Amino acid sequence: MAKERSYRAQKVIDRLGKKLNRQIVGSLVACVHCGNCTDSCHYVLANPGDPTYAPAYKADKIRSLFKRHYDWTGRIFPWWVHAKSIYTDEDLEELKDTVFGKCTNCRRCTINCPMGVDLAIFNRMARGLLVSVGVMPEGVAVVSKDQWEIGNQMGVLKEDYVDTLEWLSEEMQMEDPQSPGIPIDVRDADVVYSINPREVKYDPRTISDAALIFNAAGENWTMPSEDWDMTNFGLFSGDDDLGGGVARRLYEKVVELRGKKLVISECGHG
């Protein structure tokens, strides 16, 4: 009798087949478990006594699922090639802990891999599969929802954002009456400056610091009043719809303002 599989687990398996391409499959089948990647992983260095942090071990969590359903050896001889399926929502939670909690997709393992296995590309794919069925860390779910619905990952409303820029401009002009402050929605600027929403919410001085540099350089620049979030949690979480939507909004805003180039502040997934 076939083992019963949860609805979400079946969805992940079905969608896995649609995500496979030459680069992902090549990385899934090329690993020879030589161990070169192990010492390159900062998770391993921080947890030397726990083998579950080894890149090859983490990759096998995804590789075993691929083999069980999309590789002929795994379908016929699953015990031989360590092919294993997922059945329950608890299995999905365990996979979530691996792909979100034990890997940052930094690619240090890939740099040290003699076979060219790109763990980051199929680890991100696995994140996206989980996100598509609602399995993700709570923090990722919250910021992704805010990016979709409000337009930035911190949930900063337009009036609060604009008020902050105007307040910073006033302070700059109090210190230097000749300062142009922070220009907003200026068309035909050479530079459109986009920021990390955390700057608005927690450290707005970084915005005025950047403005001081632009103004000192005599740059023709501006900041948009909408669609200004340069972070991209879709890139981080594997949610291609969110990632493409966020990037498209920012691009279209630069086009609308007729800006010549986009300059962004710091973010690891911006």
C-alpha positions as YAML, in Angstrom:
chain: A
units: angstrom
residues:
- id: 1
  name: MET
  ca: [0.00, 0.00, 0.00]
- id: 2
  name: ALA
  ca: [1.43, 3.37, -1.03]
- id: 3
  name: LYS
  ca: [2.28, 5.75, 1.76]
- id: 4
  name: GLU
  ca: [-0.08, 8.70, 1.97]
- id: 5
  name: ARG
  ca: [1.43, 12.06, 1.06]
- id: 6
  name: SER
  ca: [0.24, 15.46, 2.27]
- id: 7
  name: TYR
  ca: [-1.14, 17.99, -0.21]
- id: 8
  name: ARG
  ca: [1.77, 20.40, 0.29]
- id: 9
  name: ALA
  ca: [4.38, 17.65, -0.04]
- id: 10
  name: GLN
  ca: [2.82, 16.54, -3.34]
- id: 11
  name: LYS
  ca: [2.83, 20.13, -4.60]
- id: 12
  name: VAL
  ca: [6.54, 20.46, -3.83]
- id: 13
  name: ILE
  ca: [7.31, 17.26, -5.76]
- id: 14
  name: ASP
  ca: [5.23, 18.33, -8.75]
- id: 15
  name: ARG
  ca: [6.78, 21.80, -8.88]
- id: 16
  name: LEU
  ca: [10.31, 20.42, -8.51]
- id: 17
  name: GLY
  ca: [10.04, 18.91, -11.98]
- id: 18
  name: LYS
  ca: [9.10, 22.28, -13.46]
- id: 19
  name: LYS
  ca: [12.10, 24.00, -11.87]
- id: 20
  name: LEU
  ca: [14.76, 21.62, -13.14]
- id: 21
  name: ASN
  ca: [17.12, 22.90, -15.83]
- id: 22
  name: ARG
  ca: [20.53, 21.90, -17.11]
- id: 23
  name: GLN
  ca: [22.46, 23.92, -14.52]
- id: 24
  name: ILE
  ca: [20.43, 22.61, -11.57]
- id: 25
  name: VAL
  ca: [20.46, 18.98, -12.74]
- id: 26
  name: GLY
  ca: [24.18, 19.17, -13.46]
- id: 27
  name: SER
  ca: [24.86, 20.30, -9.91]
- id: 28
  name: LEU
  ca: [22.52, 17.68, -8.47]
- id: 29
  name: VAL
  ca: [24.27, 14.77, -10.21]
- id: 30
  name: ALA
  ca: [27.91, 15.94, -10.22]
- id: 31
  name: CYS
  ca: [28.77, 15.67, -6.52]
- id: 32
  name: VAL
  ca: [31.30, 12.89, -5.72]
- id: 33
  name: HIS
  ca: [31.25, 13.56, -1.94]
- id: 34
  name: CYS
  ca: [34.97, 14.32, -1.86]
- id: 35
  name: GLY
  ca: [34.55, 16.62, 1.16]
- id: 36
  name: ASN
  ca: [36.46, 19.59, -0.24]
- id: 37
  name: CYS
  ca: [33.49, 21.84, 0.45]
- id: 38
  name: THR
  ca: [33.27, 21.01, 4.15]
- id: 39
  name: ASP
  ca: [36.00, 23.23, 5.55]
- id: 40
  name: SER
  ca: [34.97, 26.12, 3.30]
- id: 41
  name: CYS
  ca: [31.53, 26.42, 4.95]
- id: 42
  name: HIS
  ca: [31.26, 28.95, 7.77]
- id: 43
  name: TYR
  ca: [28.43, 26.93, 9.31]
- id: 44
  name: VAL
  ca: [30.78, 23.95, 9.61]
- id: 45
  name: LEU
  ca: [33.51, 26.12, 11.10]
- id: 46
  name: ALA
  ca: [31.03, 27.44, 13.67]
- id: 47
  name: ASN
  ca: [29.63, 23.95, 14.41]
- id: 48
  name: PRO
  ca: [32.58, 21.57, 13.90]
- id: 49
  name: GLY
  ca: [30.95, 18.67, 15.74]
- id: 50
  name: ASP
  ca: [27.74, 18.61, 13.71]
- id: 51
  name: PRO
  ca: [27.96, 16.82, 10.32]
- id: 52
  name: THR
  ca: [24.51, 18.08, 9.27]
- id: 53
  name: TYR
  ca: [26.09, 21.44, 8.44]
- id: 54
  name: ALA
  ca: [28.41, 19.96, 5.79]
- id: 55
  name: PRO
  ca: [27.46, 21.30, 2.34]
- id: 56
  name: ALA
  ca: [27.32, 17.81, 0.82]
- id: 57
  name: TYR
  ca: [24.97, 16.64, 3.58]
- id: 58
  name: LYS
  ca: [22.70, 19.64, 3.08]
- id: 59
  name: ALA
  ca: [22.73, 19.17, -0.68]
- id: 60
  name: ASP
  ca: [21.79, 15.51, -0.28]
- id: 61
  name: LYS
  ca: [18.53, 16.57, 1.38]
- id: 62
  name: ILE
  ca: [17.50, 18.06, -1.95]
- id: 63
  name: ARG
  ca: [19.41, 15.57, -4.12]
- id: 64
  name: SER
  ca: [17.65, 12.56, -2.56]
- id: 65
  name: LEU
  ca: [14.26, 14.02, -3.48]
- id: 66
  name: PHE
  ca: [15.39, 14.68, -7.05]
- id: 67
  name: LYS
  ca: [16.72, 11.14, -7.39]
- id: 68
  name: ARG
  ca: [13.56, 9.55, -6.03]
- id: 69
  name: HIS
  ca: [11.26, 11.26, -8.51]
- id: 70
  name: TYR
  ca: [13.29, 12.51, -11.48]
- id: 71
  name: ASP
  ca: [16.26, 10.15, -11.88]
- id: 72
  name: TRP
  ca: [15.74, 6.62, -13.20]
- id: 73
  name: THR
  ca: [18.18, 5.02, -10.78]
- id: 74
  name: GLY
  ca: [16.35, 6.51, -7.82]
- id: 75
  name: ARG
  ca: [12.98, 5.38, -9.10]
- id: 76
  name: ILE
  ca: [14.13, 1.78, -9.62]
- id: 77
  name: PHE
  ca: [16.82, 1.36, -6.95]
- id: 78
  name: PRO
  ca: [16.12, 4.05, -4.31]
- id: 79
  name: TRP
  ca: [18.04, 2.18, -1.59]
- id: 80
  name: TRP
  ca: [21.14, 2.03, -3.79]
- id: 81
  name: VAL
  ca: [21.43, 5.76, -4.56]
- id: 82
  name: HIS
  ca: [19.97, 7.01, -1.26]
- id: 83
  name: ALA
  ca: [16.85, 8.36, -2.96]
- id: 84
  name: LYS
  ca: [14.17, 9.46, -0.53]
- id: 85
  name: SER
  ca: [10.83, 11.19, -0.91]
- id: 86
  name: ILE
  ca: [8.88, 13.51, 1.36]
- id: 87
  name: TYR
  ca: [5.44, 12.66, 2.69]
- id: 88
  name: THR
  ca: [4.41, 14.89, 5.56]
- id: 89
  name: ASP
  ca: [4.35, 18.56, 6.45]
- id: 90
  name: GLU
  ca: [6.92, 17.67, 9.12]
- id: 91
  name: ASP
  ca: [9.27, 16.59, 6.30]
- id: 92
  name: LEU
  ca: [8.79, 20.02, 4.74]
- id: 93
  name: GLU
  ca: [9.59, 21.72, 8.05]
- id: 94
  name: GLU
  ca: [12.79, 19.69, 8.31]
- id: 95
  name: LEU
  ca: [13.78, 20.70, 4.78]
- id: 96
  name: LYS
  ca: [12.98, 24.33, 5.65]
- id: 97
  name: ASP
  ca: [15.40, 24.19, 8.57]
- id: 98
  name: THR
  ca: [18.12, 23.01, 6.19]
- id: 99
  name: VAL
  ca: [17.66, 25.34, 3.22]
- id: 100
  name: PHE
  ca: [16.85, 28.47, 5.23]
- id: 101
  name: GLY
  ca: [18.61, 27.80, 8.53]
- id: 102
  name: LYS
  ca: [21.86, 26.09, 7.56]
- id: 103
  name: CYS
  ca: [22.88, 27.79, 4.31]
- id: 104
  name: THR
  ca: [23.23, 31.42, 3.24]
- id: 105
  name: ASN
  ca: [23.84, 30.67, -0.47]
- id: 106
  name: CYS
  ca: [27.25, 32.36, -0.19]
- id: 107
  name: ARG
  ca: [28.82, 29.90, -2.70]
- id: 108
  name: ARG
  ca: [32.04, 29.39, -0.71]
- id: 109
  name: CYS
  ca: [31.49, 25.66, -1.17]
- id: 110
  name: THR
  ca: [31.09, 26.12, -4.93]
- id: 111
  name: ILE
  ca: [34.39, 27.98, -5.20]
- id: 112
  name: ASN
  ca: [36.13, 25.02, -3.53]
- id: 113
  name: CYS
  ca: [34.27, 22.29, -5.45]
- id: 114
  name: PRO
  ca: [36.41, 20.50, -8.09]
- id: 115
  name: MET
  ca: [33.22, 19.35, -9.84]
- id: 116
  name: GLY
  ca: [31.65, 22.81, -10.02]
- id: 117
  name: VAL
  ca: [28.58, 21.90, -7.97]
- id: 118
  name: ASP
  ca: [26.54, 25.06, -7.37]
- id: 119
  name: LEU
  ca: [24.74, 24.40, -4.09]
- id: 120
  name: ALA
  ca: [23.31, 27.91, -3.94]
- id: 121
  name: ILE
  ca: [21.28, 27.56, -7.13]
- id: 122
  name: PHE
  ca: [19.39, 24.46, -6.06]
- id: 123
  name: ASN
  ca: [19.22, 25.50, -2.42]
- id: 124
  name: ARG
  ca: [17.43, 28.66, -3.58]
- id: 125
  name: MET
  ca: [15.22, 26.51, -5.78]
- id: 126
  name: ALA
  ca: [14.26, 24.42, -2.74]
- id: 127
  name: ARG
  ca: [13.46, 27.58, -0.79]
- id: 128
  name: GLY
  ca: [11.16, 28.68, -3.59]
- id: 129
  name: LEU
  ca: [9.38, 25.32, -3.63]
- id: 130
  name: LEU
  ca: [8.71, 25.59, 0.09]
- id: 131
  name: VAL
  ca: [7.59, 29.22, -0.15]
- id: 132
  name: SER
  ca: [5.12, 28.24, -2.88]
- id: 133
  name: VAL
  ca: [3.27, 26.04, -0.35]
- id: 134
  name: GLY
  ca: [3.58, 28.50, 2.54]
- id: 135
  name: VAL
  ca: [6.52, 26.89, 4.34]
- id: 136
  name: MET
  ca: [9.10, 29.50, 5.32]
- id: 137
  name: PRO
  ca: [10.53, 31.25, 8.41]
- id: 138
  name: GLU
  ca: [8.04, 33.66, 9.97]
- id: 139
  name: GLY
  ca: [10.31, 36.66, 9.43]
- id: 140
  name: VAL
  ca: [10.60, 35.92, 5.72]
- id: 141
  name: ALA
  ca: [6.81, 35.60, 5.46]
- id: 142
  name: VAL
  ca: [6.25, 38.97, 7.15]
- id: 143
  name: VAL
  ca: [8.70, 40.98, 5.06]
- id: 144
  name: SER
  ca: [7.60, 39.29, 1.84]
- id: 145
  name: LYS
  ca: [3.98, 40.20, 2.58]
- id: 146
  name: ASP
  ca: [4.98, 43.81, 3.24]
- id: 147
  name: GLN
  ca: [6.93, 43.99, -0.02]
- id: 148
  name: TRP
  ca: [3.90, 42.72, -1.94]
- id: 149
  name: GLU
  ca: [1.23, 44.78, -0.23]
- id: 150
  name: ILE
  ca: [2.93, 47.98, 0.97]
- id: 151
  name: GLY
  ca: [5.88, 48.16, -1.40]
- id: 152
  name: ASN
  ca: [8.77, 47.79, 1.04]
- id: 153
  name: GLN
  ca: [9.95, 45.15, 3.47]
- id: 154
  name: MET
  ca: [9.61, 47.34, 6.57]
- id: 155
  name: GLY
  ca: [6.00, 48.29, 5.93]
- id: 156
  name: VAL
  ca: [6.87, 52.01, 5.83]
- id: 157
  name: LEU
  ca: [3.93, 54.05, 4.51]
- id: 158
  name: LYS
  ca: [4.50, 56.63, 1.76]
- id: 159
  name: GLU
  ca: [3.63, 59.59, 3.99]
- id: 160
  name: ASP
  ca: [6.07, 58.45, 6.69]
- id: 161
  name: TYR
  ca: [8.82, 57.94, 4.13]
- id: 162
  name: VAL
  ca: [8.33, 61.35, 2.51]
- id: 163
  name: ASP
  ca: [8.05, 63.03, 5.92]
- id: 164
  name: THR
  ca: [11.38, 61.48, 6.89]
- id: 165
  name: LEU
  ca: [13.10, 62.76, 3.74]
- id: 166
  name: GLU
  ca: [11.66, 66.24, 4.26]
- id: 167
  name: TRP
  ca: [12.72, 66.26, 7.91]
- id: 168
  name: LEU
  ca: [16.25, 65.22, 6.93]
- id: 169
  name: SER
  ca: [16.33, 67.96, 4.28]
- id: 170
  name: GLU
  ca: [15.31, 70.56, 6.85]
- id: 171
  name: GLU
  ca: [18.08, 69.46, 9.20]
- id: 172
  name: MET
  ca: [20.64, 69.58, 6.39]
- id: 173
  name: GLN
  ca: [19.54, 73.09, 5.44]
- id: 174
  name: MET
  ca: [19.65, 74.23, 9.06]
- id: 175
  name: GLU
  ca: [23.32, 73.23, 9.15]
- id: 176
  name: ASP
  ca: [24.00, 74.62, 5.67]
- id: 177
  name: PRO
  ca: [21.48, 77.12, 4.23]
- id: 178
  name: GLN
  ca: [22.96, 76.54, 0.75]
- id: 179
  name: SER
  ca: [22.27, 72.81, 0.85]
- id: 180
  name: PRO
  ca: [19.76, 71.56, -1.75]
- id: 181
  name: GLY
  ca: [18.66, 68.93, 0.74]
- id: 182
  name: ILE
  ca: [17.15, 65.72, -0.61]
- id: 183
  name: PRO
  ca: [15.42, 66.10, -3.99]
- id: 184
  name: ILE
  ca: [12.30, 63.96, -4.44]
- id: 185
  name: ASP
  ca: [10.82, 62.78, -7.78]
- id: 186
  name: VAL
  ca: [13.03, 65.05, -9.89]
- id: 187
  name: ARG
  ca: [12.83, 64.02, -13.53]
- id: 188
  name: ASP
  ca: [15.84, 63.64, -15.86]
- id: 189
  name: ALA
  ca: [18.26, 63.22, -12.95]
- id: 190
  name: ASP
  ca: [21.59, 61.55, -13.63]
- id: 191
  name: VAL
  ca: [21.16, 59.38, -10.52]
- id: 192
  name: VAL
  ca: [18.07, 57.87, -8.92]
- id: 193
  name: TYR
  ca: [19.00, 56.78, -5.40]
- id: 194
  name: SER
  ca: [17.19, 53.79, -3.89]
- id: 195
  name: ILE
  ca: [17.63, 52.64, -0.30]
- id: 196
  name: ASN
  ca: [17.15, 49.82, 2.19]
- id: 197
  name: PRO
  ca: [13.90, 50.41, 4.15]
- id: 198
  name: ARG
  ca: [15.72, 49.73, 7.40]
- id: 199
  name: GLU
  ca: [17.45, 53.06, 6.89]
- id: 200
  name: VAL
  ca: [14.14, 54.91, 7.01]
- id: 201
  name: LYS
  ca: [12.86, 52.99, 10.00]
- id: 202
  name: TYR
  ca: [15.97, 52.60, 12.15]
- id: 203
  name: ASP
  ca: [18.83, 54.80, 10.94]
- id: 204
  name: PRO
  ca: [17.71, 57.70, 8.71]
- id: 205
  name: ARG
  ca: [21.02, 59.50, 9.19]
- id: 206
  name: THR
  ca: [22.53, 57.16, 6.60]
- id: 207
  name: ILE
  ca: [20.21, 58.76, 4.05]
- id: 208
  name: SER
  ca: [21.34, 62.29, 4.86]
- id: 209
  name: ASP
  ca: [24.98, 61.10, 4.85]
- id: 210
  name: ALA
  ca: [24.52, 59.82, 1.29]
- id: 211
  name: ALA
  ca: [22.79, 63.08, 0.37]
- id: 212
  name: LEU
  ca: [25.76, 65.06, 1.67]
- id: 213
  name: ILE
  ca: [28.05, 63.06, -0.61]
- id: 214
  name: PHE
  ca: [25.84, 63.50, -3.68]
- id: 215
  name: ASN
  ca: [25.49, 67.23, -3.03]
- id: 216
  name: ALA
  ca: [29.19, 67.73, -2.33]
- id: 217
  name: ALA
  ca: [29.96, 66.03, -5.64]
- id: 218
  name: GLY
  ca: [27.53, 68.33, -7.43]
- id: 219
  name: GLU
  ca: [25.52, 65.34, -8.60]
- id: 220
  name: ASN
  ca: [22.18, 65.75, -10.34]
- id: 221
  name: TRP
  ca: [20.24, 63.19, -8.31]
- id: 222
  name: THR
  ca: [16.87, 62.36, -6.81]
- id: 223
  name: MET
  ca: [15.00, 59.88, -4.64]
- id: 224
  name: PRO
  ca: [11.62, 58.42, -5.67]
- id: 225
  name: SER
  ca: [8.60, 58.92, -3.45]
- id: 226
  name: GLU
  ca: [7.25, 55.47, -4.31]
- id: 227
  name: ASP
  ca: [8.73, 52.08, -5.26]
- id: 228
  name: TRP
  ca: [12.00, 53.00, -3.58]
- id: 229
  name: ASP
  ca: [12.81, 49.69, -1.84]
- id: 230
  name: MET
  ca: [16.01, 48.24, -3.31]
- id: 231
  name: THR
  ca: [15.97, 45.07, -1.16]
- id: 232
  name: ASN
  ca: [14.58, 41.91, -2.70]
- id: 233
  name: PHE
  ca: [13.35, 39.12, -0.46]
- id: 234
  name: GLY
  ca: [12.15, 37.20, -3.51]
- id: 235
  name: LEU
  ca: [15.79, 36.81, -4.50]
- id: 236
  name: PHE
  ca: [16.57, 35.59, -0.97]
- id: 237
  name: SER
  ca: [13.58, 33.27, -0.54]
- id: 238
  name: GLY
  ca: [13.43, 31.77, -4.02]
- id: 239
  name: ASP
  ca: [10.06, 33.39, -4.73]
- id: 240
  name: ASP
  ca: [10.54, 34.33, -8.38]
- id: 241
  name: ASP
  ca: [7.20, 36.13, -8.63]
- id: 242
  name: LEU
  ca: [8.08, 38.42, -5.73]
- id: 243
  name: GLY
  ca: [11.67, 38.85, -6.88]
- id: 244
  name: GLY
  ca: [10.63, 39.82, -10.39]
- id: 245
  name: GLY
  ca: [7.83, 42.07, -9.15]
- id: 246
  name: VAL
  ca: [10.06, 44.03, -6.77]
- id: 247
  name: ALA
  ca: [12.81, 44.47, -9.36]
- id: 248
  name: ARG
  ca: [10.29, 45.49, -12.01]
- id: 249
  name: ARG
  ca: [8.69, 48.14, -9.79]
- id: 250
  name: LEU
  ca: [12.03, 49.78, -9.11]
- id: 251
  name: TYR
  ca: [13.09, 49.62, -12.75]
- id: 252
  name: GLU
  ca: [9.81, 51.12, -13.94]
- id: 253
  name: LYS
  ca: [10.10, 53.93, -11.39]
- id: 254
  name: VAL
  ca: [13.54, 54.87, -12.75]
- id: 255
  name: VAL
  ca: [12.10, 54.81, -16.29]
- id: 256
  name: GLU
  ca: [9.15, 56.96, -15.17]
- id: 257
  name: LEU
  ca: [11.53, 59.54, -13.68]
- id: 258
  name: ARG
  ca: [13.71, 59.33, -16.82]
- id: 259
  name: GLY
  ca: [16.76, 58.73, -14.64]
- id: 260
  name: LYS
  ca: [20.04, 57.89, -16.33]
- id: 261
  name: LYS
  ca: [21.29, 55.42, -13.73]
- id: 262
  name: LEU
  ca: [20.16, 53.71, -10.54]
- id: 263
  name: VAL
  ca: [22.35, 53.81, -7.44]
- id: 264
  name: ILE
  ca: [21.43, 51.61, -4.49]
- id: 265
  name: SER
  ca: [22.53, 51.52, -0.87]
- id: 266
  name: GLU
  ca: [23.79, 48.40, 0.91]
- id: 267
  name: CYS
  ca: [21.89, 45.11, 0.94]
- id: 268
  name: GLY
  ca: [23.08, 41.54, 0.47]
- id: 269
  name: HIS
  ca: [20.09, 40.66, -1.70]
- id: 270
  name: GLY
  ca: [19.39, 44.03, -3.30]
...
